[in-house]
mmCIF file of C-alpha atoms and ligand atoms in Angstrom:
data_model
loop_
_atom_site.group_PDB
_atom_site.id
_atom_site.type_symbol
_atom_site.label_atom_id
_atom_site.label_comp_id
_atom_site.label_asym_id
_atom_site.label_seq_id
_atom_site.Cartn_x
_atom_site.Cartn_y
_atom_site.Cartn_z
ATOM 1 C CA MET F 10 -91.488 -4.844 19.377
ATOM 2 C CA ALA F 11 -93.616 -3.388 16.671
ATOM 3 C CA GLY F 12 -93.555 0.187 17.953
ATOM 4 C CA ALA F 13 -97.030 1.080 16.738
ATOM 5 C CA THR F 14 -99.205 3.707 18.327
ATOM 6 C CA SER F 15 -102.468 1.794 17.955
ATOM 7 C CA PHE F 16 -104.594 1.127 21.029
ATOM 8 C CA HIS F 17 -106.426 -2.094 21.768
ATOM 9 C CA PRO F 18 -108.650 -2.370 24.835
ATOM 10 C CA GLU F 19 -108.168 -5.142 27.386
ATOM 11 C CA SER F 20 -111.625 -6.453 26.517
ATOM 12 C CA LEU F 21 -110.551 -7.111 22.918
ATOM 13 C CA LEU F 22 -107.342 -8.802 24.039
ATOM 14 C CA ALA F 23 -109.291 -11.033 26.439
ATOM 15 C CA GLU F 24 -111.807 -11.905 23.734
ATOM 16 C CA LEU F 25 -109.034 -12.864 21.307
ATOM 17 C CA ALA F 26 -107.262 -14.908 23.981
ATOM 18 C CA GLU F 27 -110.481 -16.896 24.408
ATOM 19 C CA HIS F 28 -110.633 -17.455 20.666
ATOM 20 C CA ALA F 29 -107.009 -18.636 20.689
ATOM 21 C CA ARG F 30 -107.778 -21.063 23.496
ATOM 22 C CA ALA F 31 -110.791 -22.389 21.577
ATOM 23 C CA LEU F 32 -108.716 -22.776 18.405
ATOM 24 C CA ARG F 33 -106.188 -24.865 20.339
ATOM 25 C CA LEU F 34 -108.901 -27.029 21.878
ATOM 26 C CA ASP F 35 -110.667 -27.507 18.540
ATOM 27 C CA SER F 36 -107.414 -28.274 16.697
ATOM 28 C CA LEU F 37 -106.411 -31.005 19.141
ATOM 29 C CA ALA F 38 -109.880 -32.567 19.220
ATOM 30 C CA MET F 39 -109.942 -32.574 15.420
ATOM 31 C CA ILE F 40 -106.509 -34.177 15.130
ATOM 32 C CA HIS F 41 -107.428 -36.808 17.695
ATOM 33 C CA ARG F 42 -110.717 -37.608 15.973
ATOM 34 C CA ARG F 43 -109.178 -37.812 12.513
ATOM 35 C CA GLY F 44 -106.103 -39.708 13.671
ATOM 36 C CA ALA F 45 -103.878 -37.366 11.677
ATOM 37 C CA GLY F 46 -102.730 -33.763 11.620
ATOM 38 C CA HIS F 47 -100.121 -31.376 12.962
ATOM 39 C CA PRO F 48 -100.594 -30.232 16.557
ATOM 40 C CA GLY F 49 -97.296 -28.399 17.145
ATOM 41 C CA GLY F 50 -97.600 -25.804 14.408
ATOM 42 C CA SER F 51 -101.342 -25.399 14.935
ATOM 43 C CA LEU F 52 -100.861 -24.510 18.596
ATOM 44 C CA SER F 53 -97.963 -22.130 17.928
ATOM 45 C CA ALA F 54 -100.095 -20.120 15.498
ATOM 46 C CA ALA F 55 -103.272 -19.847 17.605
ATOM 47 C CA GLU F 56 -102.911 -16.199 18.698
ATOM 48 C CA ILE F 57 -101.835 -15.084 15.222
ATOM 49 C CA VAL F 58 -104.790 -16.833 13.586
ATOM 50 C CA ALA F 59 -107.179 -15.534 16.266
ATOM 51 C CA ALA F 60 -105.929 -11.960 15.780
ATOM 52 C CA LEU F 61 -106.412 -12.228 12.034
ATOM 53 C CA TYR F 62 -109.798 -13.958 11.898
ATOM 54 C CA PHE F 63 -111.477 -12.269 14.841
ATOM 55 C CA HIS F 64 -110.114 -8.764 14.435
ATOM 56 C CA GLN F 65 -107.900 -7.931 11.490
ATOM 57 C CA LEU F 66 -109.218 -9.502 8.311
ATOM 58 C CA ARG F 67 -111.852 -7.681 6.315
ATOM 59 C CA ILE F 68 -113.935 -10.729 5.438
ATOM 60 C CA ASP F 69 -117.573 -11.733 5.221
ATOM 61 C CA PRO F 70 -118.401 -15.386 5.935
ATOM 62 C CA ALA F 71 -121.656 -14.976 4.001
ATOM 63 C CA ARG F 72 -119.667 -13.990 0.912
ATOM 64 C CA PRO F 73 -116.470 -16.077 0.837
ATOM 65 C CA ASP F 74 -115.872 -15.004 -2.776
ATOM 66 C CA TRP F 75 -116.341 -11.255 -2.139
ATOM 67 C CA PRO F 76 -113.728 -9.762 -4.507
ATOM 68 C CA GLU F 77 -112.668 -7.042 -2.037
ATOM 69 C CA ARG F 78 -112.099 -9.437 0.894
ATOM 70 C CA ASP F 79 -108.697 -9.547 2.509
ATOM 71 C CA ARG F 80 -106.834 -12.722 1.589
ATOM 72 C CA PHE F 81 -105.272 -15.063 4.100
ATOM 73 C CA ILE F 82 -102.782 -17.648 2.912
ATOM 74 C CA LEU F 83 -101.786 -20.430 5.274
ATOM 75 C CA SER F 84 -98.522 -21.120 3.506
ATOM 76 C CA LYS F 85 -97.636 -23.693 6.194
ATOM 77 C CA GLY F 86 -100.660 -25.654 4.999
ATOM 78 C CA HIS F 87 -99.992 -28.631 7.262
ATOM 79 C CA ALA F 88 -101.411 -26.529 10.141
ATOM 80 C CA SER F 89 -104.838 -26.752 8.514
ATOM 81 C CA ALA F 90 -106.515 -27.751 11.795
ATOM 82 C CA VAL F 91 -106.156 -24.257 13.238
ATOM 83 C CA LEU F 92 -107.334 -22.666 9.986
ATOM 84 C CA TYR F 93 -110.418 -24.883 9.725
ATOM 85 C CA ALA F 94 -111.203 -24.291 13.390
ATOM 86 C CA ALA F 95 -111.030 -20.521 12.791
ATOM 87 C CA LEU F 96 -113.139 -20.637 9.622
ATOM 88 C CA ALA F 97 -115.838 -22.654 11.387
ATOM 89 C CA ARG F 98 -115.810 -20.361 14.427
ATOM 90 C CA ARG F 99 -116.025 -17.329 12.164
ATOM 91 C CA GLY F 100 -119.086 -18.815 10.432
ATOM 92 C CA PHE F 101 -117.786 -19.899 7.022
ATOM 93 C CA PHE F 102 -119.285 -23.379 7.512
ATOM 94 C CA PRO F 103 -120.993 -25.351 10.312
ATOM 95 C CA ARG F 104 -118.854 -26.540 13.207
ATOM 96 C CA GLU F 105 -120.096 -30.089 12.641
ATOM 97 C CA ASP F 106 -118.087 -30.156 9.414
ATOM 98 C CA LEU F 107 -114.938 -30.234 11.541
ATOM 99 C CA ASP F 108 -115.934 -33.742 12.660
ATOM 100 C CA ARG F 109 -115.644 -34.975 9.084
ATOM 101 C CA TRP F 110 -112.244 -33.414 8.388
ATOM 102 C CA GLY F 111 -110.330 -35.695 6.017
ATOM 103 C CA ALA F 112 -113.298 -37.850 4.894
ATOM 104 C CA VAL F 113 -113.109 -38.369 1.123
ATOM 105 C CA ASP F 114 -116.406 -36.572 0.522
ATOM 106 C CA CYS F 115 -115.739 -33.725 2.989
ATOM 107 C CA HIS F 116 -114.754 -30.218 1.842
ATOM 108 C CA LEU F 117 -112.078 -30.199 4.553
ATOM 109 C CA GLN F 118 -109.043 -32.115 3.388
ATOM 110 C CA GLY F 119 -105.700 -32.729 5.094
ATOM 111 C CA HIS F 120 -104.234 -29.614 3.498
ATOM 112 C CA PRO F 121 -106.253 -26.518 2.548
ATOM 113 C CA ASP F 122 -107.903 -26.599 -0.868
ATOM 114 C CA ARG F 123 -109.299 -23.337 -2.187
ATOM 115 C CA LYS F 124 -111.642 -25.118 -4.601
ATOM 116 C CA LEU F 125 -113.287 -27.103 -1.821
ATOM 117 C CA THR F 126 -113.456 -25.006 1.331
ATOM 118 C CA PRO F 127 -115.289 -21.681 1.682
ATOM 119 C CA GLY F 128 -112.845 -19.078 2.994
ATOM 120 C CA VAL F 129 -109.657 -20.790 1.827
ATOM 121 C CA ASP F 130 -107.751 -18.494 -0.539
ATOM 122 C CA MET F 131 -104.849 -20.725 -1.540
ATOM 123 C CA THR F 132 -104.373 -24.462 -1.911
ATOM 124 C CA ALA F 133 -101.296 -25.192 0.178
ATOM 125 C CA GLY F 134 -99.191 -27.978 1.621
ATOM 126 C CA PHE F 135 -96.172 -27.803 -0.632
ATOM 127 C CA LEU F 136 -94.176 -25.366 1.484
ATOM 128 C CA GLY F 137 -92.690 -22.146 0.135
ATOM 129 C CA HIS F 138 -95.398 -20.919 -2.206
ATOM 130 C CA GLY F 139 -97.427 -18.526 -0.080
ATOM 131 C CA ILE F 140 -95.350 -15.445 -0.816
ATOM 132 C CA PRO F 141 -94.988 -16.034 -4.568
ATOM 133 C CA VAL F 142 -98.748 -16.570 -4.883
ATOM 134 C CA ALA F 143 -99.462 -13.537 -2.699
ATOM 135 C CA VAL F 144 -97.322 -11.362 -4.982
ATOM 136 C CA GLY F 145 -99.379 -12.543 -7.941
ATOM 137 C CA MET F 146 -102.601 -11.755 -6.085
ATOM 138 C CA ALA F 147 -101.316 -8.301 -5.162
ATOM 139 C CA LEU F 148 -100.298 -7.469 -8.712
ATOM 140 C CA ALA F 149 -103.661 -8.686 -10.022
ATOM 141 C CA ALA F 150 -105.395 -6.485 -7.440
ATOM 142 C CA ARG F 151 -103.313 -3.509 -8.541
ATOM 143 C CA MET F 152 -104.344 -4.023 -12.159
ATOM 144 C CA GLN F 153 -107.985 -4.393 -11.195
ATOM 145 C CA LYS F 154 -107.853 -1.422 -8.794
ATOM 146 C CA GLN F 155 -108.865 -3.519 -5.790
ATOM 147 C CA SER F 156 -107.761 -2.491 -2.327
ATOM 148 C CA PHE F 157 -107.659 -5.716 -0.315
ATOM 149 C CA ARG F 158 -104.663 -6.746 1.790
ATOM 150 C CA ILE F 159 -102.968 -10.140 1.763
ATOM 151 C CA TYR F 160 -101.664 -11.906 4.859
ATOM 152 C CA VAL F 161 -99.361 -14.921 4.593
ATOM 153 C CA LEU F 162 -98.502 -17.171 7.516
ATOM 154 C CA LEU F 163 -95.148 -18.916 7.089
ATOM 155 C CA GLY F 164 -93.371 -21.565 9.124
ATOM 156 C CA ASP F 165 -89.758 -20.978 10.077
ATOM 157 C CA GLY F 166 -88.737 -24.350 8.656
ATOM 158 C CA GLU F 167 -90.538 -23.221 5.522
ATOM 159 C CA CYS F 168 -88.231 -20.191 5.357
ATOM 160 C CA GLN F 169 -85.370 -22.578 4.528
ATOM 161 C CA GLY F 170 -86.848 -23.065 1.051
ATOM 162 C CA GLY F 171 -85.528 -21.146 -1.943
ATOM 163 C CA VAL F 172 -88.724 -20.389 -3.836
ATOM 164 C CA MET F 173 -90.015 -18.361 -0.896
ATOM 165 C CA TRP F 174 -87.101 -15.957 -1.240
ATOM 166 C CA GLU F 175 -87.727 -15.598 -4.963
ATOM 167 C CA GLY F 176 -91.213 -14.439 -4.038
ATOM 168 C CA ALA F 177 -89.761 -12.141 -1.402
ATOM 169 C CA MET F 178 -87.503 -10.539 -4.020
ATOM 170 C CA ALA F 179 -90.435 -10.035 -6.359
ATOM 171 C CA ALA F 180 -92.543 -8.494 -3.576
ATOM 172 C CA SER F 181 -90.001 -5.759 -2.949
ATOM 173 C CA LYS F 182 -89.195 -5.232 -6.625
ATOM 174 C CA TYR F 183 -92.889 -4.555 -7.257
ATOM 175 C CA ARG F 184 -93.233 -2.571 -4.016
ATOM 176 C CA VAL F 185 -96.134 -4.717 -2.858
ATOM 177 C CA GLN F 186 -97.281 -2.748 0.168
ATOM 178 C CA SER F 187 -100.551 -4.667 0.503
ATOM 179 C CA LEU F 188 -98.661 -7.765 1.640
ATOM 180 C CA THR F 189 -97.984 -8.693 5.267
ATOM 181 C CA ALA F 190 -96.103 -11.926 5.928
ATOM 182 C CA ILE F 191 -95.918 -13.435 9.390
ATOM 183 C CA VAL F 192 -93.240 -15.957 10.318
ATOM 184 C CA ASP F 193 -94.336 -18.395 13.017
ATOM 185 C CA TYR F 194 -90.818 -18.592 14.454
ATOM 186 C CA ASN F 195 -91.139 -21.544 16.823
ATOM 187 C CA ASP F 196 -87.632 -22.871 16.071
ATOM 188 C CA VAL F 197 -88.876 -26.429 15.563
ATOM 189 C CA GLN F 198 -89.477 -28.050 12.189
ATOM 190 C CA LEU F 199 -90.515 -31.592 11.228
ATOM 191 C CA ASP F 200 -87.903 -33.577 13.125
ATOM 192 C CA GLY F 201 -85.661 -31.206 14.997
ATOM 193 C CA ALA F 202 -84.650 -27.644 15.824
ATOM 194 C CA VAL F 203 -84.497 -25.117 13.015
ATOM 195 C CA HIS F 204 -81.328 -23.570 14.438
ATOM 196 C CA GLU F 205 -79.599 -26.971 14.219
ATOM 197 C CA ILE F 206 -80.972 -28.327 10.946
ATOM 198 C CA MET F 207 -80.568 -25.167 8.860
ATOM 199 C CA PRO F 208 -80.196 -21.955 10.883
ATOM 200 C CA LEU F 209 -82.113 -18.912 9.686
ATOM 201 C CA GLU F 210 -80.245 -16.325 11.701
ATOM 202 C CA PRO F 211 -79.809 -13.466 11.207
ATOM 203 C CA LEU F 212 -83.420 -13.628 10.047
ATOM 204 C CA VAL F 213 -84.254 -9.939 10.508
ATOM 205 C CA ALA F 214 -81.201 -8.984 8.458
ATOM 206 C CA LYS F 215 -82.146 -11.491 5.750
ATOM 207 C CA TRP F 216 -85.597 -9.969 5.233
ATOM 208 C CA ARG F 217 -84.119 -6.460 5.362
ATOM 209 C CA ALA F 218 -81.598 -7.468 2.702
ATOM 210 C CA PHE F 219 -84.585 -8.436 0.551
ATOM 211 C CA ASN F 220 -85.917 -4.885 1.103
ATOM 212 C CA TRP F 221 -88.785 -5.830 3.396
ATOM 213 C CA HIS F 222 -89.863 -3.782 6.362
ATOM 214 C CA VAL F 223 -89.369 -5.999 9.427
ATOM 215 C CA LEU F 224 -91.248 -6.062 12.749
ATOM 216 C CA GLU F 225 -90.533 -8.460 15.601
ATOM 217 C CA VAL F 226 -93.040 -9.589 18.228
ATOM 218 C CA ASN F 227 -93.838 -12.260 20.770
ATOM 219 C CA GLY F 228 -96.367 -14.240 18.726
ATOM 220 C CA HIS F 229 -98.354 -15.220 21.821
ATOM 221 C CA ASN F 230 -98.715 -11.634 23.009
ATOM 222 C CA LEU F 231 -101.910 -10.454 21.380
ATOM 223 C CA ARG F 232 -101.241 -6.788 22.052
ATOM 224 C CA GLN F 233 -97.936 -7.003 20.224
ATOM 225 C CA VAL F 234 -99.446 -9.003 17.380
ATOM 226 C CA LEU F 235 -102.287 -6.490 16.893
ATOM 227 C CA GLU F 236 -99.920 -3.521 17.017
ATOM 228 C CA ALA F 237 -97.642 -5.110 14.441
ATOM 229 C CA LEU F 238 -100.581 -5.844 12.125
ATOM 230 C CA ASP F 239 -101.664 -2.202 12.426
ATOM 231 C CA THR F 240 -98.152 -0.932 11.795
ATOM 232 C CA ALA F 241 -97.809 -3.151 8.734
ATOM 233 C CA GLY F 242 -100.946 -1.569 7.298
ATOM 234 C CA GLU F 243 -99.405 1.883 7.598
ATOM 235 C CA ILE F 244 -96.170 1.093 5.797
ATOM 236 C CA HIS F 245 -95.970 2.369 2.251
ATOM 237 C CA GLY F 246 -93.733 1.459 -0.619
ATOM 238 C CA GLY F 247 -93.098 -2.198 0.098
ATOM 239 C CA PRO F 248 -93.984 -5.413 1.913
ATOM 240 C CA THR F 249 -93.760 -6.048 5.651
ATOM 241 C CA VAL F 250 -92.855 -9.181 7.547
ATOM 242 C CA ILE F 251 -93.702 -9.778 11.189
ATOM 243 C CA ILE F 252 -91.261 -12.176 12.821
ATOM 244 C CA ALA F 253 -93.420 -13.722 15.530
ATOM 245 C CA HIS F 254 -91.450 -15.600 18.170
ATOM 246 C CA THR F 255 -93.578 -18.529 19.266
ATOM 247 C CA THR F 256 -93.434 -21.882 21.030
ATOM 248 C CA LYS F 257 -94.260 -25.013 19.072
ATOM 249 C CA GLY F 258 -97.054 -26.885 20.857
ATOM 250 C CA LYS F 259 -97.813 -23.775 22.948
ATOM 251 C CA GLY F 260 -100.175 -24.340 25.879
ATOM 252 C CA VAL F 261 -99.679 -28.084 26.311
ATOM 253 C CA SER F 262 -96.733 -28.948 28.565
ATOM 254 C CA PHE F 263 -95.786 -32.245 26.967
ATOM 255 C CA MET F 264 -95.983 -30.840 23.427
ATOM 256 C CA GLU F 265 -94.073 -27.589 23.902
ATOM 257 C CA ASN F 266 -90.798 -27.403 21.951
ATOM 258 C CA ARG F 267 -90.967 -31.103 21.054
ATOM 259 C CA ALA F 268 -90.395 -31.999 17.408
ATOM 260 C CA GLN F 269 -92.154 -35.337 17.918
ATOM 261 C CA TRP F 270 -95.415 -33.384 18.263
ATOM 262 C CA HIS F 271 -94.996 -31.806 14.847
ATOM 263 C CA GLY F 272 -97.217 -34.426 13.241
ATOM 264 C CA ALA F 273 -98.258 -36.842 16.009
ATOM 265 C CA VAL F 274 -101.774 -37.671 17.200
ATOM 266 C CA PRO F 275 -102.667 -37.380 20.883
ATOM 267 C CA SER F 276 -104.212 -40.477 22.471
ATOM 268 C CA ALA F 277 -107.485 -40.112 24.402
ATOM 269 C CA GLU F 278 -105.530 -39.711 27.660
ATOM 270 C CA GLN F 279 -103.130 -37.190 26.153
ATOM 271 C CA LEU F 280 -106.035 -35.238 24.699
ATOM 272 C CA ALA F 281 -107.741 -35.137 28.093
ATOM 273 C CA GLN F 282 -104.545 -33.861 29.751
ATOM 274 C CA ALA F 283 -104.048 -31.255 27.035
ATOM 275 C CA GLN F 284 -107.649 -30.074 27.401
ATOM 276 C CA ALA F 285 -107.278 -29.787 31.163
ATOM 277 C CA GLU F 286 -104.123 -27.702 30.778
ATOM 278 C CA LEU F 287 -105.625 -25.441 28.137
ATOM 279 C CA ARG F 288 -108.791 -24.870 30.182
ATOM 280 C CA ARG F 289 -106.680 -23.939 33.217
ATOM 281 C CA THR F 290 -104.643 -21.341 31.353
ATOM 282 C CA SER F 291 -105.833 -17.837 32.122
HETATM 283 C C1 LIG O 312 -91.736 -28.312 -0.178
HETATM 284 C C2 LIG O 312 -92.036 -29.187 1.015
HETATM 285 N N1 LIG O 312 -91.060 -29.912 1.558
HETATM 286 C C3 LIG O 312 -91.314 -30.691 2.633
HETATM 287 C C4 LIG O 312 -92.570 -30.774 3.156
HETATM 288 C C5 LIG O 312 -92.870 -31.687 4.337
HETATM 289 N N2 LIG O 312 -93.084 -30.931 5.543
HETATM 290 C C6 LIG O 312 -94.335 -30.721 6.035
HETATM 291 S S1 LIG O 312 -94.343 -29.796 7.409
HETATM 292 C C7 LIG O 312 -92.638 -29.675 7.413
HETATM 293 C C8 LIG O 312 -91.908 -28.902 8.472
HETATM 294 C C9 LIG O 312 -92.300 -27.464 8.457
HETATM 295 O O1 LIG O 312 -91.737 -26.791 9.555
HETATM 296 P P1 LIG O 312 -92.180 -25.338 9.880
HETATM 297 O O2 LIG O 312 -92.264 -24.549 8.611
HETATM 298 O O3 LIG O 312 -91.272 -24.812 10.918
HETATM 299 O O4 LIG O 312 -93.662 -25.521 10.404
HETATM 300 P P2 LIG O 312 -94.278 -25.442 11.885
HETATM 301 O O5 LIG O 312 -93.181 -25.659 12.876
HETATM 302 O O6 LIG O 312 -94.839 -24.080 12.017
HETATM 303 O O7 LIG O 312 -95.313 -26.509 11.914
HETATM 304 C C10 LIG O 312 -92.104 -30.352 6.316
HETATM 305 C C11 LIG O 312 -90.668 -30.447 6.027
HETATM 306 C C12 LIG O 312 -93.584 -29.993 2.543
HETATM 307 N N3 LIG O 312 -94.836 -29.976 3.009
HETATM 308 N N4 LIG O 312 -93.271 -29.204 1.484
#
């Protein structure tokens, strides 16, 4: 648990839970329509993305290039469906654009592209680069006396990559306190379990050894997620990582914890079943 003292009313938690549900529904509809995408890692991140976009991030959809905006980096760029769904819901572009996701002339491509899509801060897809880029952003902000924070969402499979840890080393060397990383720790990667393919444990100890402050939460518990985000903002002298324990495919019974739903497309019948389950969830 994060151990923060911040208070969040039930009404806010309920509102964010509704956003998370909508992000799941939108993500699956988008993937079905496009015939491509990554349901598992979009569903596992829904509460985290909802907490960021509908509460935490200091952003202005009318000014996507506002220099003082908080930055969000979806380092696990394959989960673009949930990011695009959040950006549309937050007002960065019309919801109808989601229907054209992946069309050659659409600003929404398979992986996020910062030059095309309003609100996207880093072009991603090649895993491992979110933290290194965030460190560069943070150091640039320091030089330019800007006060924005940077949030990076990582996959756990992504944490197997070396370049990410080079960025992690640099973040603590330069005492980048404006950086909060969140690991979507769903224990499933592209074609199997993380703990079997290349175990990360002890993950808390690894980040600590890289001189990061570490918080651990249930990534579907909005109260815990919000408290951890608040706590991270109060930590001085270095970066913070929130290890968020999640379930891949969360909310849809036949997708949960199944690697085959990492990058598969639901049929019309599967989509209908998923929608029914998500609408039933309180
Ligand atoms: C450097 C790199 N290697 C391989 C891939 C192919 N790839 C795309 S998604 C994925 C699995 C990622 O798993 P994880 O980080 O756990 O994501 P999540 O479960 O949250 O979807 C892989 C290997 C990639 N995008 N980049």
